[in-house]
Amino acid sequence: MERNIPQISLQRMPLYLNFLKGTADRKYVSSRHIAEALGLGEVLVRKDLAYTSANGRPRVGYVTEELVSAIEECLCCNGRRNAVIVGFGALGKALLGYDGFIHYGIEMVAAFDNNPARTGVLHSGKPVYAMGELSVKIKEHGAELAVVCVPAGAAQEVCGLLIDCGIKAVLNFAPVTLKVPDGVQVIQIDVAANLAILSSSIK
Amino acid sequence: MERNIPQISLQRMPLYLNFLKGTADRKYVSSRHIAEALGLGEVLVRKDLAYTSANGRPRVGYVTEELVSAIEECLCCNGRRNAVIVGFGALGKALLGYDGFIHYGIEMVAAFDNNPARTGVLHSGKPVYAMGELSVKIKEHGAELAVVCVPAGAAQEVCGLLIDCGIKAVLNFAPVTLKVPDGVQVIQIDVAANLAILSSSIK
């Protein structure tokens, strides 16, 4: 298993994957070609791809199909992990219905909300539970990943509850920096902040 | 104006801002305190904050309120920029209704979709237009930023149309690497890929 890939290399794997899937008609692809297309250094790309099980050949490059499989393997696309969403507002709803997770072997199995008007129903065929059922249902569904879509003021408390339920990795959309114990991974996606960074870059 | 901040420092500014807003009850805050809370190096934090107009004092640190204002200034929070959304599926709808952009001085003014069943209406008080109106309405609303929420197969074409309309910065949610000319900024948010990275990190 490819467990010793640095986080920074791992973060570029989806970039490569998306690019390669868009050029699947080419039988071979070189690290130079990938580097140029993505605006990255060639040495960097070659180093990243060396963490995968794919073997590049001199003057030919990688067999595209093999490289796609090798990157997918790094990203656990061939495994299976279940994830839950906490906070069933508009964003939670959008993510529960999104079909892009399954490409990475991740199934979004359920959502949770503290508003009774939103729970006890199925959305996109998936159940929406009350927060009181968090522990029981996370175990029942065997979920290991969670997506936090609650307001900023509630995110830290929700994160603590999730960790108590055994969740080991959290994707956080709330604009707040979550404190987590060692061994728990968090990635934050602050949509407004990213748009602000873009806005600041306009001359 | 703070125009020469490296992108990498700019990307950390929202982290500082979110943290500081959560500790607004403290009159002073030191770069060491910020660094420890966010798990960053103290030298790095001090360098980043030196790009702002805030002045830290030895042994006391920054006046929290002043530092917040200075970071907000970097991120154009006190300016005003208009943004549009292209692709009015569940994610586009969630983002049109999200109220977090205004903290950064960004107003989401309208959405566009190529499905007539979704257009010609107001959502969250904002108009949803047909794609044919893109050019006219972007000019009319004075939009400079765009958020791309269309399927992967349509994203590059939509991006080209937006650039033709004068858009200078694109936040892209489609899992595809967009090609843009020099002078146009893109940030990609690949939600599924981020969850995959987390999934790979679970032992």
mmCIF file of N, CA and C in Angstrom, chain A residues 82-182:
data_model
loop_
_atom_site.group_PDB
_atom_site.id
_atom_site.type_symbol
_atom_site.label_atom_id
_atom_site.label_comp_id
_atom_site.label_asym_id
_atom_site.label_seq_id
_atom_site.Cartn_x
_atom_site.Cartn_y
_atom_site.Cartn_z
ATOM 1 N N ASN A 82 -17.057 5.023 3.780
ATOM 2 C CA ASN A 82 -18.322 5.733 3.919
ATOM 3 C C ASN A 82 -18.136 7.060 4.632
ATOM 4 N N ALA A 83 -18.928 8.047 4.206
ATOM 5 C CA ALA A 83 -18.837 9.383 4.787
ATOM 6 C C ALA A 83 -20.224 9.888 5.152
ATOM 7 N N VAL A 84 -20.275 10.774 6.146
ATOM 8 C CA VAL A 84 -21.541 11.424 6.509
ATOM 9 C C VAL A 84 -21.385 12.939 6.439
ATOM 10 N N ILE A 85 -22.526 13.602 6.333
ATOM 11 C CA ILE A 85 -22.565 15.063 6.307
ATOM 12 C C ILE A 85 -23.255 15.540 7.574
ATOM 13 N N VAL A 86 -22.682 16.531 8.245
ATOM 14 C CA VAL A 86 -23.393 17.133 9.375
ATOM 15 C C VAL A 86 -23.739 18.572 9.010
ATOM 16 N N GLY A 87 -25.020 18.899 9.111
ATOM 17 C CA GLY A 87 -25.525 20.210 8.696
ATOM 18 C C GLY A 87 -26.208 20.053 7.352
ATOM 19 N N PHE A 88 -27.533 19.996 7.385
ATOM 20 C CA PHE A 88 -28.258 19.725 6.144
ATOM 21 C C PHE A 88 -28.948 20.986 5.625
ATOM 22 N N GLY A 89 -28.185 22.054 5.545
ATOM 23 C CA GLY A 89 -28.650 23.263 4.860
ATOM 24 C C GLY A 89 -28.459 23.062 3.358
ATOM 25 N N ALA A 90 -28.423 24.172 2.620
ATOM 26 C CA ALA A 90 -28.330 24.079 1.157
ATOM 27 C C ALA A 90 -27.042 23.382 0.720
ATOM 28 N N LEU A 91 -25.922 23.676 1.404
ATOM 29 C CA LEU A 91 -24.650 23.053 1.008
ATOM 30 C C LEU A 91 -24.655 21.560 1.325
ATOM 31 N N GLY A 92 -25.106 21.206 2.521
ATOM 32 C CA GLY A 92 -25.186 19.797 2.898
ATOM 33 C C GLY A 92 -26.049 19.016 1.918
ATOM 34 N N LYS A 93 -27.147 19.640 1.531
ATOM 35 C CA LYS A 93 -28.060 19.001 0.575
ATOM 36 C C LYS A 93 -27.369 18.789 -0.775
ATOM 37 N N ALA A 94 -26.659 19.819 -1.223
ATOM 38 C CA ALA A 94 -25.949 19.722 -2.511
ATOM 39 C C ALA A 94 -24.926 18.592 -2.466
ATOM 40 N N LEU A 95 -24.208 18.475 -1.353
ATOM 41 C CA LEU A 95 -23.152 17.462 -1.263
ATOM 42 C C LEU A 95 -23.725 16.050 -1.114
ATOM 43 N N LEU A 96 -24.875 15.928 -0.425
ATOM 44 C CA LEU A 96 -25.483 14.606 -0.290
ATOM 45 C C LEU A 96 -25.919 14.072 -1.656
ATOM 46 N N GLY A 97 -26.315 14.998 -2.531
ATOM 47 C CA GLY A 97 -26.782 14.585 -3.857
ATOM 48 C C GLY A 97 -25.682 14.505 -4.903
ATOM 49 N N TYR A 98 -24.464 14.936 -4.546
ATOM 50 C CA TYR A 98 -23.364 15.003 -5.519
ATOM 51 C C TYR A 98 -22.841 13.602 -5.817
ATOM 52 N N ASP A 99 -22.655 13.287 -7.102
ATOM 53 C CA ASP A 99 -22.263 11.914 -7.454
ATOM 54 C C ASP A 99 -20.760 11.766 -7.712
ATOM 55 N N GLY A 100 -19.985 12.797 -7.398
ATOM 56 C CA GLY A 100 -18.551 12.762 -7.721
ATOM 57 C C GLY A 100 -17.687 12.013 -6.713
ATOM 58 N N PHE A 101 -18.235 11.727 -5.521
ATOM 59 C CA PHE A 101 -17.410 11.077 -4.490
ATOM 60 C C PHE A 101 -17.082 9.627 -4.843
ATOM 61 N N ILE A 102 -18.002 8.983 -5.517
ATOM 62 C CA ILE A 102 -17.873 7.550 -5.774
ATOM 63 C C ILE A 102 -16.665 7.243 -6.664
ATOM 64 N N HIS A 103 -16.237 8.244 -7.483
ATOM 65 C CA HIS A 103 -15.026 8.053 -8.296
ATOM 66 C C HIS A 103 -13.810 7.796 -7.416
ATOM 67 N N TYR A 104 -13.866 8.279 -6.184
ATOM 68 C CA TYR A 104 -12.751 8.082 -5.254
ATOM 69 C C TYR A 104 -13.068 6.980 -4.241
ATOM 70 N N GLY A 105 -14.071 6.175 -4.546
ATOM 71 C CA GLY A 105 -14.400 5.070 -3.640
ATOM 72 C C GLY A 105 -15.074 5.508 -2.358
ATOM 73 N N ILE A 106 -15.622 6.725 -2.375
ATOM 74 C CA ILE A 106 -16.268 7.244 -1.155
ATOM 75 C C ILE A 106 -17.774 7.302 -1.368
ATOM 76 N N GLU A 107 -18.519 6.732 -0.419
ATOM 77 C CA GLU A 107 -19.966 6.833 -0.515
ATOM 78 C C GLU A 107 -20.500 7.728 0.604
ATOM 79 N N MET A 108 -21.296 8.721 0.200
ATOM 80 C CA MET A 108 -21.937 9.602 1.166
ATOM 81 C C MET A 108 -23.203 8.884 1.604
ATOM 82 N N VAL A 109 -23.215 8.394 2.852
ATOM 83 C CA VAL A 109 -24.288 7.472 3.240
ATOM 84 C C VAL A 109 -25.449 8.118 3.983
ATOM 85 N N ALA A 110 -25.213 9.270 4.623
ATOM 86 C CA ALA A 110 -26.292 9.878 5.409
ATOM 87 C C ALA A 110 -25.936 11.304 5.782
ATOM 88 N N ALA A 111 -26.950 12.058 6.214
ATOM 89 C CA ALA A 111 -26.717 13.407 6.723
ATOM 90 C C ALA A 111 -27.377 13.543 8.092
ATOM 91 N N PHE A 112 -26.937 14.556 8.844
ATOM 92 C CA PHE A 112 -27.489 14.838 10.172
ATOM 93 C C PHE A 112 -27.796 16.333 10.284
ATOM 94 N N ASP A 113 -28.856 16.647 11.037
ATOM 95 C CA ASP A 113 -29.176 18.055 11.275
ATOM 96 C C ASP A 113 -29.890 18.178 12.615
ATOM 97 N N ASN A 114 -29.763 19.347 13.244
ATOM 98 C CA ASN A 114 -30.444 19.519 14.541
ATOM 99 C C ASN A 114 -31.829 20.142 14.386
ATOM 100 N N ASN A 115 -32.230 20.412 13.138
ATOM 101 C CA ASN A 115 -33.551 20.983 12.885
ATOM 102 C C ASN A 115 -34.525 19.853 12.518
ATOM 103 N N PRO A 116 -35.505 19.593 13.396
ATOM 104 C CA PRO A 116 -36.433 18.469 13.168
ATOM 105 C C PRO A 116 -37.169 18.579 11.831
ATOM 106 N N ALA A 117 -37.323 19.795 11.319
ATOM 107 C CA ALA A 117 -38.028 19.966 10.042
ATOM 108 C C ALA A 117 -37.237 19.365 8.878
ATOM 109 N N ARG A 118 -35.938 19.154 9.090
ATOM 110 C CA ARG A 118 -35.086 18.648 8.006
ATOM 111 C C ARG A 118 -34.809 17.154 8.114
ATOM 112 N N THR A 119 -35.179 16.536 9.236
ATOM 113 C CA THR A 119 -34.752 15.148 9.479
ATOM 114 C C THR A 119 -35.895 14.147 9.322
ATOM 115 N N GLY A 120 -35.542 12.870 9.368
ATOM 116 C CA GLY A 120 -36.542 11.807 9.264
ATOM 117 C C GLY A 120 -37.016 11.585 7.846
ATOM 118 N N VAL A 121 -36.270 12.104 6.885
ATOM 119 C CA VAL A 121 -36.665 11.956 5.479
ATOM 120 C C VAL A 121 -35.502 11.387 4.664
ATOM 121 N N LEU A 122 -35.788 11.048 3.426
ATOM 122 C CA LEU A 122 -34.742 10.637 2.493
ATOM 123 C C LEU A 122 -34.504 11.772 1.488
ATOM 124 N N HIS A 123 -33.230 12.052 1.194
ATOM 125 C CA HIS A 123 -32.874 13.002 0.125
ATOM 126 C C HIS A 123 -31.878 12.303 -0.773
ATOM 127 N N SER A 124 -32.100 12.346 -2.080
ATOM 128 C CA SER A 124 -31.249 11.617 -3.021
ATOM 129 C C SER A 124 -31.126 10.161 -2.577
ATOM 130 N N GLY A 125 -32.189 9.647 -1.970
ATOM 131 C CA GLY A 125 -32.190 8.249 -1.524
ATOM 132 C C GLY A 125 -31.428 7.983 -0.237
ATOM 133 N N LYS A 126 -30.886 9.059 0.396
ATOM 134 C CA LYS A 126 -30.089 8.885 1.614
ATOM 135 C C LYS A 126 -30.849 9.439 2.823
ATOM 136 N N PRO A 127 -30.711 8.796 3.994
ATOM 137 C CA PRO A 127 -31.441 9.269 5.173
ATOM 138 C C PRO A 127 -30.836 10.528 5.794
ATOM 139 N N VAL A 128 -31.723 11.378 6.336
ATOM 140 C CA VAL A 128 -31.280 12.549 7.107
ATOM 141 C C VAL A 128 -31.736 12.319 8.549
ATOM 142 N N TYR A 129 -30.765 12.199 9.461
ATOM 143 C CA TYR A 129 -31.056 11.856 10.847
ATOM 144 C C TYR A 129 -30.961 13.081 11.763
ATOM 145 N N ALA A 130 -31.572 12.928 12.945
ATOM 146 C CA ALA A 130 -31.410 13.939 13.998
ATOM 147 C C ALA A 130 -30.017 13.810 14.609
ATOM 148 N N MET A 131 -29.502 14.908 15.170
ATOM 149 C CA MET A 131 -28.160 14.902 15.762
ATOM 150 C C MET A 131 -28.037 13.883 16.892
ATOM 151 N N GLY A 132 -29.135 13.643 17.592
ATOM 152 C CA GLY A 132 -29.116 12.681 18.695
ATOM 153 C C GLY A 132 -28.780 11.262 18.245
ATOM 154 N N GLU A 133 -28.937 11.001 16.956
ATOM 155 C CA GLU A 133 -28.664 9.657 16.426
ATOM 156 C C GLU A 133 -27.238 9.508 15.889
ATOM 157 N N LEU A 134 -26.449 10.583 16.028
ATOM 158 C CA LEU A 134 -25.113 10.621 15.418
ATOM 159 C C LEU A 134 -24.296 9.366 15.720
ATOM 160 N N SER A 135 -24.126 9.089 16.995
ATOM 161 C CA SER A 135 -23.250 7.986 17.398
ATOM 162 C C SER A 135 -23.746 6.642 16.851
ATOM 163 N N VAL A 136 -25.024 6.376 17.069
ATOM 164 C CA VAL A 136 -25.598 5.094 16.633
ATOM 165 C C VAL A 136 -25.501 4.924 15.120
ATOM 166 N N LYS A 137 -25.859 5.970 14.384
ATOM 167 C CA LYS A 137 -25.936 5.833 12.925
ATOM 168 C C LYS A 137 -24.559 5.808 12.266
ATOM 169 N N ILE A 138 -23.597 6.543 12.845
ATOM 170 C CA ILE A 138 -22.227 6.498 12.294
ATOM 171 C C ILE A 138 -21.686 5.068 12.402
ATOM 172 N N LYS A 139 -21.935 4.447 13.539
ATOM 173 C CA LYS A 139 -21.490 3.050 13.715
ATOM 174 C C LYS A 139 -22.244 2.123 12.765
ATOM 175 N N GLU A 140 -23.561 2.314 12.712
ATOM 176 C CA GLU A 140 -24.408 1.458 11.868
ATOM 177 C C GLU A 140 -23.964 1.506 10.401
ATOM 178 N N HIS A 141 -23.627 2.732 9.929
ATOM 179 C CA HIS A 141 -23.218 2.899 8.526
ATOM 180 C C HIS A 141 -21.721 2.656 8.324
ATOM 181 N N GLY A 142 -20.994 2.451 9.410
ATOM 182 C CA GLY A 142 -19.544 2.252 9.281
ATOM 183 C C GLY A 142 -18.841 3.441 8.648
ATOM 184 N N ALA A 143 -19.282 4.658 8.989
ATOM 185 C CA ALA A 143 -18.682 5.861 8.382
ATOM 186 C C ALA A 143 -17.364 6.212 9.057
ATOM 187 N N GLU A 144 -16.363 6.553 8.253
ATOM 188 C CA GLU A 144 -15.052 6.936 8.790
ATOM 189 C C GLU A 144 -14.712 8.397 8.501
ATOM 190 N N LEU A 145 -15.431 8.980 7.547
ATOM 191 C CA LEU A 145 -15.185 10.366 7.130
ATOM 192 C C LEU A 145 -16.423 11.214 7.418
ATOM 193 N N ALA A 146 -16.216 12.513 7.699
ATOM 194 C CA ALA A 146 -17.362 13.400 7.896
ATOM 195 C C ALA A 146 -17.122 14.736 7.213
ATOM 196 N N VAL A 147 -18.223 15.313 6.728
ATOM 197 C CA VAL A 147 -18.180 16.641 6.117
ATOM 198 C C VAL A 147 -19.005 17.572 6.987
ATOM 199 N N VAL A 148 -18.361 18.645 7.472
ATOM 200 C CA VAL A 148 -19.025 19.585 8.384
ATOM 201 C C VAL A 148 -19.551 20.785 7.598
ATOM 202 N N CYS A 149 -20.867 20.924 7.573
ATOM 203 C CA CYS A 149 -21.517 22.023 6.838
ATOM 204 C C CYS A 149 -22.400 22.847 7.764
ATOM 205 N N VAL A 150 -22.041 22.926 9.041
ATOM 206 C CA VAL A 150 -22.840 23.700 10.002
ATOM 207 C C VAL A 150 -22.292 25.125 10.079
ATOM 208 N N PRO A 151 -23.047 26.059 10.684
ATOM 209 C CA PRO A 151 -22.525 27.419 10.841
ATOM 210 C C PRO A 151 -21.258 27.442 11.700
ATOM 211 N N ALA A 152 -20.463 28.499 11.518
ATOM 212 C CA ALA A 152 -19.160 28.616 12.186
ATOM 213 C C ALA A 152 -19.267 28.388 13.699
ATOM 214 N N GLY A 153 -20.295 28.948 14.307
ATOM 215 C CA GLY A 153 -20.429 28.884 15.759
ATOM 216 C C GLY A 153 -20.651 27.482 16.296
ATOM 217 N N ALA A 154 -21.112 26.573 15.454
ATOM 218 C CA ALA A 154 -21.414 25.211 15.911
ATOM 219 C C ALA A 154 -20.351 24.200 15.490
ATOM 220 N N ALA A 155 -19.415 24.617 14.634
ATOM 221 C CA ALA A 155 -18.516 23.656 13.992
ATOM 222 C C ALA A 155 -17.592 22.931 14.974
ATOM 223 N N GLN A 156 -17.030 23.672 15.945
ATOM 224 C CA GLN A 156 -16.092 23.024 16.874
ATOM 225 C C GLN A 156 -16.805 21.965 17.713
ATOM 226 N N GLU A 157 -17.992 22.279 18.180
ATOM 227 C CA GLU A 157 -18.745 21.316 19.001
ATOM 228 C C GLU A 157 -19.085 20.068 18.170
ATOM 229 N N VAL A 158 -19.561 20.295 16.955
ATOM 230 C CA VAL A 158 -19.904 19.178 16.065
ATOM 231 C C VAL A 158 -18.672 18.309 15.798
ATOM 232 N N CYS A 159 -17.544 18.964 15.573
ATOM 233 C CA CYS A 159 -16.292 18.248 15.307
ATOM 234 C C CYS A 159 -15.940 17.352 16.493
ATOM 235 N N GLY A 160 -16.096 17.868 17.701
ATOM 236 C CA GLY A 160 -15.826 17.077 18.903
ATOM 237 C C GLY A 160 -16.728 15.855 18.984
ATOM 238 N N LEU A 161 -18.009 16.049 18.675
ATOM 239 C CA LEU A 161 -18.962 14.928 18.690
ATOM 240 C C LEU A 161 -18.548 13.862 17.675
ATOM 241 N N LEU A 162 -18.154 14.312 16.494
ATOM 242 C CA LEU A 162 -17.752 13.372 15.445
ATOM 243 C C LEU A 162 -16.549 12.544 15.875
ATOM 244 N N ILE A 163 -15.575 13.218 16.494
ATOM 245 C CA ILE A 163 -14.375 12.508 16.946
ATOM 246 C C ILE A 163 -14.746 11.504 18.030
ATOM 247 N N ASP A 164 -15.658 11.897 18.930
ATOM 248 C CA ASP A 164 -16.145 10.959 19.958
ATOM 249 C C ASP A 164 -16.784 9.721 19.319
ATOM 250 N N CYS A 165 -17.343 9.912 18.130
ATOM 251 C CA CYS A 165 -17.989 8.786 17.431
ATOM 252 C C CYS A 165 -16.988 7.958 16.617
ATOM 253 N N GLY A 166 -15.708 8.343 16.682
ATOM 254 C CA GLY A 166 -14.685 7.556 15.996
ATOM 255 C C GLY A 166 -14.286 8.059 14.619
ATOM 256 N N ILE A 167 -14.832 9.208 14.216
ATOM 257 C CA ILE A 167 -14.457 9.785 12.909
ATOM 258 C C ILE A 167 -12.987 10.217 12.944
ATOM 259 N N LYS A 168 -12.256 9.874 11.894
ATOM 260 C CA LYS A 168 -10.805 10.109 11.879
ATOM 261 C C LYS A 168 -10.387 11.211 10.902
ATOM 262 N N ALA A 169 -11.340 11.683 10.073
ATOM 263 C CA ALA A 169 -10.986 12.701 9.085
ATOM 264 C C ALA A 169 -12.207 13.561 8.787
ATOM 265 N N VAL A 170 -11.988 14.878 8.804
ATOM 266 C CA VAL A 170 -13.091 15.837 8.695
ATOM 267 C C VAL A 170 -12.822 16.832 7.572
ATOM 268 N N LEU A 171 -13.785 16.970 6.677
ATOM 269 C CA LEU A 171 -13.735 18.029 5.676
ATOM 270 C C LEU A 171 -14.635 19.149 6.182
ATOM 271 N N ASN A 172 -14.043 20.300 6.489
ATOM 272 C CA ASN A 172 -14.763 21.367 7.183
ATOM 273 C C ASN A 172 -15.056 22.562 6.279
ATOM 274 N N PHE A 173 -16.322 22.852 6.054
ATOM 275 C CA PHE A 173 -16.718 24.018 5.263
ATOM 276 C C PHE A 173 -16.992 25.248 6.116
ATOM 277 N N ALA A 174 -17.019 25.097 7.429
ATOM 278 C CA ALA A 174 -17.294 26.253 8.291
ATOM 279 C C ALA A 174 -16.056 27.153 8.350
ATOM 280 N N PRO A 175 -16.247 28.468 8.315
ATOM 281 C CA PRO A 175 -15.100 29.386 8.344
ATOM 282 C C PRO A 175 -14.535 29.539 9.748
ATOM 283 N N VAL A 176 -14.012 28.449 10.270
ATOM 284 C CA VAL A 176 -13.434 28.458 11.608
ATOM 285 C C VAL A 176 -12.357 27.364 11.634
ATOM 286 N N THR A 177 -11.258 27.630 12.334
ATOM 287 C CA THR A 177 -10.166 26.664 12.412
ATOM 288 C C THR A 177 -10.481 25.650 13.510
ATOM 289 N N LEU A 178 -10.670 24.408 13.136
ATOM 290 C CA LEU A 178 -11.045 23.374 14.100
ATOM 291 C C LEU A 178 -9.830 22.864 14.854
ATOM 292 N N LYS A 179 -10.000 22.699 16.166
ATOM 293 C CA LYS A 179 -8.951 22.064 16.983
ATOM 294 C C LYS A 179 -9.277 20.581 17.063
ATOM 295 N N VAL A 180 -8.301 19.756 16.712
ATOM 296 C CA VAL A 180 -8.526 18.308 16.774
ATOM 297 C C VAL A 180 -7.324 17.631 17.432
ATOM 298 N N PRO A 181 -7.543 16.477 18.062
ATOM 299 C CA PRO A 181 -6.421 15.753 18.672
ATOM 300 C C PRO A 181 -5.523 15.140 17.600
ATOM 301 N N ASP A 182 -4.298 14.780 18.003
ATOM 302 C CA ASP A 182 -3.389 14.077 17.088
ATOM 303 C C ASP A 182 -4.088 12.848 16.524
#
